Short mmCIF file of C-alpha atoms in Angstrom, two decimals:
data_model
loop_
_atom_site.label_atom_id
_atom_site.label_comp_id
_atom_site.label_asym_id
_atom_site.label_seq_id
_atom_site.Cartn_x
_atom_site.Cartn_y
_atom_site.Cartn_z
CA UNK Y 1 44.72 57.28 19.63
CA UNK Y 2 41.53 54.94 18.64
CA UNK Y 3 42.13 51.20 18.88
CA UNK Y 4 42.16 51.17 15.01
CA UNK Y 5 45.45 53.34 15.68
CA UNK Y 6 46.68 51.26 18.30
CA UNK Y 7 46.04 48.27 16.43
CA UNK Y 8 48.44 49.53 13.33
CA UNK Y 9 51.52 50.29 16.20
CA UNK Y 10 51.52 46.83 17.88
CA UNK Y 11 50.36 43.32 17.14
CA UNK Y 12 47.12 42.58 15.03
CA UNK Y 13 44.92 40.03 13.58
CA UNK Y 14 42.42 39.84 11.59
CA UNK Y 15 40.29 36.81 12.26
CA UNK Y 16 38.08 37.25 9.08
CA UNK Y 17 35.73 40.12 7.48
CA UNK Y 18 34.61 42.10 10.70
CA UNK Y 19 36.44 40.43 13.52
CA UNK Y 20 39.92 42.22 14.24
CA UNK Y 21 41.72 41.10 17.77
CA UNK Y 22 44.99 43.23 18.74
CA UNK Y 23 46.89 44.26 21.65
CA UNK Y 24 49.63 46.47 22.37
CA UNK Y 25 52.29 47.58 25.25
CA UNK Y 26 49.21 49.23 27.39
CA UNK Y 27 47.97 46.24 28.42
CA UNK Y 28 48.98 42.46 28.09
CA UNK Y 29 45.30 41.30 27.19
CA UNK Y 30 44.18 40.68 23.81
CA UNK Y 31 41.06 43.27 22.57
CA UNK Y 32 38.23 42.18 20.40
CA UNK Y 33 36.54 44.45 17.69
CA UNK Y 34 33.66 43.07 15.68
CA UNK Y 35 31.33 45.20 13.35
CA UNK Y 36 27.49 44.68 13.85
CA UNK Y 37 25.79 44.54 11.00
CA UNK Y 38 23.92 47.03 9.75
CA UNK Y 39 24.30 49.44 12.88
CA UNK Y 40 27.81 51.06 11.53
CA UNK Y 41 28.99 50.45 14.94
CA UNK Y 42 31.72 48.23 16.50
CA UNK Y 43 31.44 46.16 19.71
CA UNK Y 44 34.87 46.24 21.61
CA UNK Y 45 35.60 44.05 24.13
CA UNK Y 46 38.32 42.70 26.27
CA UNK Y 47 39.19 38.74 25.71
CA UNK Y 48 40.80 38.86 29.52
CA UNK Y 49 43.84 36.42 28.19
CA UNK Y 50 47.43 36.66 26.77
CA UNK Y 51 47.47 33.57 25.00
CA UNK Y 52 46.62 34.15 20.97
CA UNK Y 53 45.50 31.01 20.46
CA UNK Y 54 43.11 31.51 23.31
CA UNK Y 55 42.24 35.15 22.33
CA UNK Y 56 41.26 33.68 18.74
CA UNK Y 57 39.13 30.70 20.21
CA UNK Y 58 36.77 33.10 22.69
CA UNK Y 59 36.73 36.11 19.69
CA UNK Y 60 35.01 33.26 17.56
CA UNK Y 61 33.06 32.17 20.22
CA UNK Y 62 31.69 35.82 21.33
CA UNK Y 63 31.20 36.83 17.16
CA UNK Y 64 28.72 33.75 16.82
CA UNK Y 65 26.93 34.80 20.16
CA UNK Y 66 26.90 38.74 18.96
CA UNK Y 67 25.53 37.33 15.46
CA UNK Y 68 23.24 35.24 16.76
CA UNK Y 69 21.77 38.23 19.18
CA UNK Y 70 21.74 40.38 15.83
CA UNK Y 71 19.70 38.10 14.03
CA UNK Y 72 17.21 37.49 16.72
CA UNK Y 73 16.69 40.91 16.52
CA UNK Y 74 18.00 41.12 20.95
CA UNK Y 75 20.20 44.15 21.94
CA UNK Y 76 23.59 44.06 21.20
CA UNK Y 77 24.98 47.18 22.90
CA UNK Y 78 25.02 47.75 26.03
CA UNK Y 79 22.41 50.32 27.51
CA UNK Y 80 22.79 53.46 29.77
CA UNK Y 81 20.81 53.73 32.67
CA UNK Y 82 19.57 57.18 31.53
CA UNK Y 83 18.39 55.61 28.41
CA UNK Y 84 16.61 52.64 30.79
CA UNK Y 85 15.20 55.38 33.08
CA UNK Y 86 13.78 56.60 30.07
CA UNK Y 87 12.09 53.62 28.61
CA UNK Y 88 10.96 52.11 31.99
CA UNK Y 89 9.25 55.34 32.64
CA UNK Y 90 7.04 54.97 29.65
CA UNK Y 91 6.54 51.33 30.49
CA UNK Y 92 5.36 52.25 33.92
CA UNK Y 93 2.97 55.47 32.37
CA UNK Y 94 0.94 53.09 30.04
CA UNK Y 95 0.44 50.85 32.74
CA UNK Y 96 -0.79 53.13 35.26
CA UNK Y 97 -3.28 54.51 32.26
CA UNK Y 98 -4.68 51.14 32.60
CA UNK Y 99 -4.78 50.92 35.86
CA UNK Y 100 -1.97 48.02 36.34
CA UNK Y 101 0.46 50.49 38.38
CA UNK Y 102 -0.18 52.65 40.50
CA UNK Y 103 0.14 56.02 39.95
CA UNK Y 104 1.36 57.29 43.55
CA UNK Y 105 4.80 54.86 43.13
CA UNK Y 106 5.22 56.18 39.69
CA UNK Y 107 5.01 59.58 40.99
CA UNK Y 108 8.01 59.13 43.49
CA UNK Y 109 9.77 57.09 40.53
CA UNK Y 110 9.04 59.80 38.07
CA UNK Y 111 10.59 62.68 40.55
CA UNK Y 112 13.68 60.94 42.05
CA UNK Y 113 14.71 60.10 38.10
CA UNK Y 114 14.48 63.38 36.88
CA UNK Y 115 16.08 65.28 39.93
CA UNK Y 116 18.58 62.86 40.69
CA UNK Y 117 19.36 59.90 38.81
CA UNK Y 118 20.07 61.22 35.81
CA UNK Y 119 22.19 63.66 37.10
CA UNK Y 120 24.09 61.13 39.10
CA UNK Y 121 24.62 58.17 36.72
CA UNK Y 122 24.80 60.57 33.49
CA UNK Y 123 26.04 58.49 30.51
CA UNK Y 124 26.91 55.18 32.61
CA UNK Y 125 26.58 51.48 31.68
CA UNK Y 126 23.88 49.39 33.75
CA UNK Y 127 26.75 47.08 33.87
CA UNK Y 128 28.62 49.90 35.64
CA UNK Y 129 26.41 49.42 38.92
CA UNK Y 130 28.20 47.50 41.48
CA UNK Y 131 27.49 46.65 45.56
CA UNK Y 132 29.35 49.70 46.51
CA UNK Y 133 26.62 51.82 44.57
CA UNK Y 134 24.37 52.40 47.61
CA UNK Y 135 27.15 54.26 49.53
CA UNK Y 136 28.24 55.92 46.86
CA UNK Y 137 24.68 57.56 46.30
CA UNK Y 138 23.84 58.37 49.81
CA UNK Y 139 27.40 60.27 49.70
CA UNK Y 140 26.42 62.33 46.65
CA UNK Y 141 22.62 62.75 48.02
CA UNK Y 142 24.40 64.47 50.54
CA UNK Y 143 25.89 67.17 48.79
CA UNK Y 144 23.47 67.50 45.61
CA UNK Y 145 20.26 67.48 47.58
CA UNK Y 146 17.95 70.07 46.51
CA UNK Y 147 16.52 71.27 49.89
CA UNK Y 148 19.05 71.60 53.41
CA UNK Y 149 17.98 69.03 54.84
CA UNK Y 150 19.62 65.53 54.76
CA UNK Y 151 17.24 63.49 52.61
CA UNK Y 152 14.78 61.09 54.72
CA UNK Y 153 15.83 57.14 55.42
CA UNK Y 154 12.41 56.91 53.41
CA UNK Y 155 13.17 58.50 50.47
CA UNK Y 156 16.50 57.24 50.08
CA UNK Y 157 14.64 53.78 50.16
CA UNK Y 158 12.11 54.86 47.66
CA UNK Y 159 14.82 55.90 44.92
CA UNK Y 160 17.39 53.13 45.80
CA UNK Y 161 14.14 50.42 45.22
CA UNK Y 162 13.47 52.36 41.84
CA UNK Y 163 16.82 51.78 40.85
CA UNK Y 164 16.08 48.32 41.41
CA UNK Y 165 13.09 47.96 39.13
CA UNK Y 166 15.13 49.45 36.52
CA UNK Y 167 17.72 46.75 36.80
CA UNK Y 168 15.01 44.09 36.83
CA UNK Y 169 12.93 45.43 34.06
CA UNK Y 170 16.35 45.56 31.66
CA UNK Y 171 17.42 41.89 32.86
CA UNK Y 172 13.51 40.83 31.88
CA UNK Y 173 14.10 42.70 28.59
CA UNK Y 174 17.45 41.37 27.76
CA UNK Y 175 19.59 44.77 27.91
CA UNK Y 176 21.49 43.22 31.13
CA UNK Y 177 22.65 39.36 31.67
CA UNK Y 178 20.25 38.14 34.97
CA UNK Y 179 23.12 38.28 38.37
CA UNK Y 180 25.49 40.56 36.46
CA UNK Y 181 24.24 43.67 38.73
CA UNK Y 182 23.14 43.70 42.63
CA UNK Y 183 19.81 45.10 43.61
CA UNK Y 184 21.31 47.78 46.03
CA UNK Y 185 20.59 48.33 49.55
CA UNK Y 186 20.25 50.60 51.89
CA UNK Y 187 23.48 52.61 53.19
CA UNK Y 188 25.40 50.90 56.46
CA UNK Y 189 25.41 55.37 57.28
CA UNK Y 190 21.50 55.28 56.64
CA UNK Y 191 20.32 52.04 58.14
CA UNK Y 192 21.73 53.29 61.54
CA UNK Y 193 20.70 56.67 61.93
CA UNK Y 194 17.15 56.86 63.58
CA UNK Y 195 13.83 57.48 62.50
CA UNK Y 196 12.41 61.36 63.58
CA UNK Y 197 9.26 61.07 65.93
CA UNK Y 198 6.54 62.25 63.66
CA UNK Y 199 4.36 65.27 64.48
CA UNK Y 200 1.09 64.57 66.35
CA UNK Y 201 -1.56 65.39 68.78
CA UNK Y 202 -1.33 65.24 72.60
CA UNK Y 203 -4.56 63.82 73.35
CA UNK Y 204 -5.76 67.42 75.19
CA UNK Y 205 -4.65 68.97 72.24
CA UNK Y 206 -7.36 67.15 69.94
CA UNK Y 207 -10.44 68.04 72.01
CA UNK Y 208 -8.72 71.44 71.82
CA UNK Y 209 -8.87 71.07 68.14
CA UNK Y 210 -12.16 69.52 68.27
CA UNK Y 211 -13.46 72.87 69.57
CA UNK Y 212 -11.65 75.72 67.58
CA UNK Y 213 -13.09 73.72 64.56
CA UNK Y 214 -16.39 74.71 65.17
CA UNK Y 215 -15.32 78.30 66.08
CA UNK Y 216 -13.17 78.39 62.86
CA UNK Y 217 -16.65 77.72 61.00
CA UNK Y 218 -18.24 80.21 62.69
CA UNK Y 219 -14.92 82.82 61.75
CA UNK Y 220 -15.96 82.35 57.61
CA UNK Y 221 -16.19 84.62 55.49
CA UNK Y 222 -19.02 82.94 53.12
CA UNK Y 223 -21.38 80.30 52.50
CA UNK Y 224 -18.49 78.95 50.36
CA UNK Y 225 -15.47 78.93 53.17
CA UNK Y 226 -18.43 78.47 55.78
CA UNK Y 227 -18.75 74.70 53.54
CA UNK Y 228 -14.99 74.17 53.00
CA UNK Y 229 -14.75 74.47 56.99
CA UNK Y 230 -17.51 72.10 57.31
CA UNK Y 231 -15.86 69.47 55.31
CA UNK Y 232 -12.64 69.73 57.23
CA UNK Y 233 -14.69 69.40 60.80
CA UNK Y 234 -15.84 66.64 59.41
CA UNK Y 235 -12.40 65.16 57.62
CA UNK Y 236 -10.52 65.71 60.77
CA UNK Y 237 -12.21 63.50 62.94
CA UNK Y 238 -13.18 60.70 60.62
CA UNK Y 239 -9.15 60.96 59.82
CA UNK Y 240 -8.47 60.36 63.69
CA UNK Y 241 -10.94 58.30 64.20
CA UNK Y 242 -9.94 55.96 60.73
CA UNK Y 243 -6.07 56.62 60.57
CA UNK Y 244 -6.32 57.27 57.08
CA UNK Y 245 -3.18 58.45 54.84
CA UNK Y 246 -3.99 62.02 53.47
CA UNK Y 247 -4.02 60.28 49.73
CA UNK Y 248 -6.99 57.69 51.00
CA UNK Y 249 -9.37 61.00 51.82
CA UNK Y 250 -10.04 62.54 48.20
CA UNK Y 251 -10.66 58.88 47.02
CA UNK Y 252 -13.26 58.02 49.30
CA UNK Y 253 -17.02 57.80 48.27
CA UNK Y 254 -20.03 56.98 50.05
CA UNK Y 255 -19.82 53.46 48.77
CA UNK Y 256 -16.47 52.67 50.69
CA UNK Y 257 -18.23 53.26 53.57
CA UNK Y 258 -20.14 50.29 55.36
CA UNK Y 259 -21.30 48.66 58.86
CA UNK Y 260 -20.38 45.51 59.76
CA UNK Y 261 -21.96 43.19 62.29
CA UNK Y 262 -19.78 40.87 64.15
CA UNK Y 263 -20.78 37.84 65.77
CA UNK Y 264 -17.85 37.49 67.35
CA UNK Y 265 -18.31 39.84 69.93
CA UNK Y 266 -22.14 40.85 69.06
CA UNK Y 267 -20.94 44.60 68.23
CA UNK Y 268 -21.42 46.86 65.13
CA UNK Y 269 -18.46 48.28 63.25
CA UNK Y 270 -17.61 50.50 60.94
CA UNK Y 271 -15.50 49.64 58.06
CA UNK Y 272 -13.61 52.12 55.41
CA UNK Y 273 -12.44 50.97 52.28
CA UNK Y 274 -9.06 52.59 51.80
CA UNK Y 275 -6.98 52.61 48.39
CA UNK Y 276 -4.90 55.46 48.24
CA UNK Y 277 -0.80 54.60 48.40
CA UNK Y 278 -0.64 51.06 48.97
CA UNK Y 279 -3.21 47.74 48.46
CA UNK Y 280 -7.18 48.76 49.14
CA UNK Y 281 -8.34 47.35 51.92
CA UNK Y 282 -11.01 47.25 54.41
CA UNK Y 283 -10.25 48.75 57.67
CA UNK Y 284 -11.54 49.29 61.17
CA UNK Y 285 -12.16 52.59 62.68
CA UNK Y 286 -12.91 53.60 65.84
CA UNK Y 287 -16.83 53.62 67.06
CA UNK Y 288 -16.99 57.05 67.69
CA UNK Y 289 -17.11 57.56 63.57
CA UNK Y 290 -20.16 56.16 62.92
CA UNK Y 291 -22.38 58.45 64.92
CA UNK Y 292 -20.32 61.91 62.99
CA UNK Y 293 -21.03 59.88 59.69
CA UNK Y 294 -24.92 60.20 60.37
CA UNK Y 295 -24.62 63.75 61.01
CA UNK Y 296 -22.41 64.44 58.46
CA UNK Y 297 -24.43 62.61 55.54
CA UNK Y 298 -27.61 64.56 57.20
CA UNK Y 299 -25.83 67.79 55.85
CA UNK Y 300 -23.65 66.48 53.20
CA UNK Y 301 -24.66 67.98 49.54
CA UNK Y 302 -24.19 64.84 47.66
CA UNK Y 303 -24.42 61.31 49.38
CA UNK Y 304 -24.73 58.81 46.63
CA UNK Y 305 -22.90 55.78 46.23
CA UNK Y 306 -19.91 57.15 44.08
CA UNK Y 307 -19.81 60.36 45.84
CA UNK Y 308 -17.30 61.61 47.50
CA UNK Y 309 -17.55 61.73 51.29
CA UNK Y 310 -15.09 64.60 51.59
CA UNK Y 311 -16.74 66.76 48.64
CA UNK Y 312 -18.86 70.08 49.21
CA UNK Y 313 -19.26 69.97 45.52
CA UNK Y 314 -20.59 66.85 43.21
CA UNK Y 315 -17.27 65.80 42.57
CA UNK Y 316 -14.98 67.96 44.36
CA UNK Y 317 -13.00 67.84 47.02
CA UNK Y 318 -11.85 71.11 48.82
CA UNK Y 319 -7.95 72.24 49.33
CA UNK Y 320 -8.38 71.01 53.32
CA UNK Y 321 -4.68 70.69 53.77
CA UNK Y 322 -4.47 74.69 53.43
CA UNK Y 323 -7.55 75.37 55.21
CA UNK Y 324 -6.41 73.13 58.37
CA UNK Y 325 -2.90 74.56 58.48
CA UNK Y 326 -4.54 78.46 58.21
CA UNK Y 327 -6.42 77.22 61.45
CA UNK Y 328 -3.59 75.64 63.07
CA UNK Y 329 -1.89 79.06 62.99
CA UNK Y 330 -4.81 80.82 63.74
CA UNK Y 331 -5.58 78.87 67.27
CA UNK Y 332 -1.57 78.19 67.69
CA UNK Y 333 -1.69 74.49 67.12
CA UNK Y 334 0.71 74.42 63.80
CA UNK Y 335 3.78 73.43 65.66
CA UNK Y 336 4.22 70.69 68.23
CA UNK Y 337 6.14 70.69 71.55
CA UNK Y 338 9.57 70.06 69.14
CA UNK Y 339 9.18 73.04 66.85
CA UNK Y 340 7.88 70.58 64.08
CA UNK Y 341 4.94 71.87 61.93
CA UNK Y 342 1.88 69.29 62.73
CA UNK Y 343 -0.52 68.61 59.07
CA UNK Y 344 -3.43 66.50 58.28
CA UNK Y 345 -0.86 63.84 58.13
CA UNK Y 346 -0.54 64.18 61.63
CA UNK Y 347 -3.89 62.95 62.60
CA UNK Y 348 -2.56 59.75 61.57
CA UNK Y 349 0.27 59.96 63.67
CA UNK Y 350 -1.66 60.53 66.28
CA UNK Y 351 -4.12 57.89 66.07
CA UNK Y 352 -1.35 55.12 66.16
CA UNK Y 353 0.17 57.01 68.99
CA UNK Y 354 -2.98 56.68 71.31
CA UNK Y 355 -3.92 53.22 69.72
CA UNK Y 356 0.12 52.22 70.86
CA UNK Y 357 -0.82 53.64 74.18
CA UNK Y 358 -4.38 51.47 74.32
CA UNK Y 359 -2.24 48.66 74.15
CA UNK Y 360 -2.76 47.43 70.40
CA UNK Y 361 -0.69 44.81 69.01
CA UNK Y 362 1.66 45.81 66.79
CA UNK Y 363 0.65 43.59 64.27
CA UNK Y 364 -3.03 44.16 64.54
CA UNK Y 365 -2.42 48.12 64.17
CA UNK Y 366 -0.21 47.80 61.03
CA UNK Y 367 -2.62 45.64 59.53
CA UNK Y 368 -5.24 48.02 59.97
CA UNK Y 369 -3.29 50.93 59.28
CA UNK Y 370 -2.26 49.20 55.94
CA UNK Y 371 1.69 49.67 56.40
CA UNK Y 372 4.25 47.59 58.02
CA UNK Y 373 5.20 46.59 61.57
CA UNK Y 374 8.49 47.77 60.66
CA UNK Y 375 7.25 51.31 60.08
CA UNK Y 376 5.77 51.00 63.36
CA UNK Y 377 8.41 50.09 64.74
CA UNK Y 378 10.55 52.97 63.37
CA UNK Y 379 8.34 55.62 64.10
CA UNK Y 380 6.48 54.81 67.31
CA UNK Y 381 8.99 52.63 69.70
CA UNK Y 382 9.02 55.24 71.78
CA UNK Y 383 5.83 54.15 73.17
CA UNK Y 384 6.69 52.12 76.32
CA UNK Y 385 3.66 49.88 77.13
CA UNK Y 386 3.42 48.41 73.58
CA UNK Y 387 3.06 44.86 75.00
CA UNK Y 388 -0.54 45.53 75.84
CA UNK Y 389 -3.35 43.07 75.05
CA UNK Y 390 -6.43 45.04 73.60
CA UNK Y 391 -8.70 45.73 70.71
CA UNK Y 392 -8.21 48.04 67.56
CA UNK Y 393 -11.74 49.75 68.98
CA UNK Y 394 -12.08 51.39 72.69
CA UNK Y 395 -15.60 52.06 73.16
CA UNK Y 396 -19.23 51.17 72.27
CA UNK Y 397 -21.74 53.97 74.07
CA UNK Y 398 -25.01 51.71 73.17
CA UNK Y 399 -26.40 54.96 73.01
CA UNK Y 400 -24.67 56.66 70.01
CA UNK Y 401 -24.54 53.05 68.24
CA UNK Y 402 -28.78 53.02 68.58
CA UNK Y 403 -28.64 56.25 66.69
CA UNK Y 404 -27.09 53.92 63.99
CA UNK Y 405 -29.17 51.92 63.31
CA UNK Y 406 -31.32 53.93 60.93
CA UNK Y 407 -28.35 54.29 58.51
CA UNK Y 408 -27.12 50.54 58.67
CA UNK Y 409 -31.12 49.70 57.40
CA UNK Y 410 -29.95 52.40 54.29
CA UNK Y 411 -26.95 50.72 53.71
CA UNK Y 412 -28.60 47.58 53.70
CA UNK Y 413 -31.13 48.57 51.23
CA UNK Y 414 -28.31 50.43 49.21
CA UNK Y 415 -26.33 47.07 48.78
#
């Protein structure tokens, strides 16, 4: 029975041209219906009272707010969060085009919408999100989740903070009244379950690797693999030695690359501009780069400024994920101690393990790892002696850093 219905079996008035309130024995509260103008639609709404006179007062009052709203040309109806996933996602795409976004969040956004927030919301209100939302999520994550495994504390975060910029985008646009709906949180069943160690490199293990790198060159089958092998030699320390993410390595060029003379200390050191993932930023990486970057450049194809260090063609970047997991198999390095397959990601892992184990502040290390002490904490508080006073950089063999020199007069002349 529609409220039209309803409205002809129990008690009724009709306010003036458009504005109808009613109730009937279902509930004690008077209902509001007022047309909108133009949109052949009705807005129906509870007046939360049982007192007419009341009911007729705040009917009056919400038609000359819904009128007003019409005539400034604002939303009137409510929106669904599919529909706001929808038009935030465009929002976000033509600001990325322009560089004001960045692509790598929008990517996450874009995938967590399509797999699983549409499919869990469906047809719902924004106005339908409540505090309880978080739990109710994780719950449904649970059983819906397209792989085995239990989804990631991470990724959980990721879509739950999308969520959020939806409901702040459609309060900024006027779909949703501002403190209506919570930004959602983390899980209580999430926030206590731990962090898994990530994959890395016992430090045997990498002059292991060090080794079978140049024997895995040697193994190609062409001057084309023979190259691609190259490159990864090469990306595989300066990704140690830097602590680079994986997305940082096919946007570096020559001209991110730069020494540094400190005064501080009287030392030379070599800087990386990183910008993949999160903020650019100049970082610090560990001496023992800057002697492979001379040799490197020595055999690199193309070394100008916008070049691409990692490239063994004038703009491209080889598939060295692939390539370093075929040698991991090949040499029996692909899984760790655990069972867990190691990556190039791991070589990150592995340089905050050993810079943990050097004794590196916390703070300094997340800094220069451009990520948070709170990820640090998560993922490497295993690490007993973290309370250690050093540097982010172990050694300076005078001898290598002589060697230098020639390339910090190019760079000079360069800049």
């Amino acid at each position: 029975m529609s409220e039209a219905e309803a409205a002809t079996q129990a008690e009724r008035k009709e306010i003036e041209d458009g504005l109808l309130i009613w109730r009937n024995s279902k509930s004690p509260f008077w209902q509001m219906r007022a047309y909108v103008p133009g949109t052949r639609r009705y807005v129906r709404q509870s007046l939360k009272t049982t007192d007419i006179h009341t009911a007729v007062v705040e009917a009056r009052k919400r038609w000359m707010r819904l009128q007003v709203r019409v005539e400034d040309n604002l939303p009137v109806f409510e929106m669904r969060i599919e529909k706001a996933c929808d038009l935030w996602l465009s929002e976000k795409e033509e600001l990325a085009k322009k560089g004001a976004y960045k692509a790598s969040v929008l990517r996450v956004a874009k995938g967590a919408i399509k797999r699983y927030l549409k499919s869990y919301f469906k047809g719902r209100p924004l106005s339908s999100i409540d505090h309880a939302e978080a739990d109710r999520y994780w719950t449904w994550r649970l059983t819906n989740a397209r792989r085995s495994a239990q989804p990631s504390k991470v990724t959980i975060g990721a879509e739950l903070n999308t969520i959020n910029q939806i409901i702040e985008w459609a309060e900024i646009k006027g779909h949703l009244k501002r403190a209506v709906v919570p930004r959602l949180k983390k899980p209580k069943a999430l926030a206590k379950t731990k962090v898994n160690r990530r994959a890395a490199f016992m430090p045997q293990e990498m002059k292991t690797l060090f080794a079978l790198l140049k024997l895995w060159q040697n193994e190609a089958r062409n001057d084309r693999d023979r190259m691609v092998r190259t490159v990864l030699y090469y990306a595989v320390k300066l990704v140690y030695y830097s602590g680079m993410r994986t997305n940082d390595m096919p946007l570096l060029r020559w001209r991110d690359v730069k020494a540094t003379w400190s005064d501080k200390d009287s030392h030379w050191y070599v800087q990386f501009f990183l910008r993949g993932k999160v903020e650019p930023r100049w970082v610090v990486v560990q001496h023992d780069a800057g002697p492979l970057l001379i040799e490197w450049r020595n055999i690199c194809p193309h070394t100008e400024p916008d070049d691409l260090v990692f490239a063994y063609k004038k703009g491209e970047m080889p598939l060295l994920e692939q390539s370093f997991r075929n040698c991991l198999k090949r040499f029996d390095l692909w899984l760790n101690a655990d069972g867990a397959p190691r990556s190039l990601y791991s070589l990150r892992h592995t340089a905050a393990t050993e810079a943990l184990d050097r004794g590196v502040p916390i703070e300094d290390l997340a800094r220069n790892m451009r990520t948070s002490v709170q990820t640090i904490m998560d993922h490497y508080a295993h690490i007993a002696n973290l309370d250690k006073a050093s540097v982010l950089t172990y050694s300076q063999d005078k001898e290598n850093f002589e060697n230098i020199e020639p390339w910090i007069a190019h760079q000079s002349g360069r800049n």
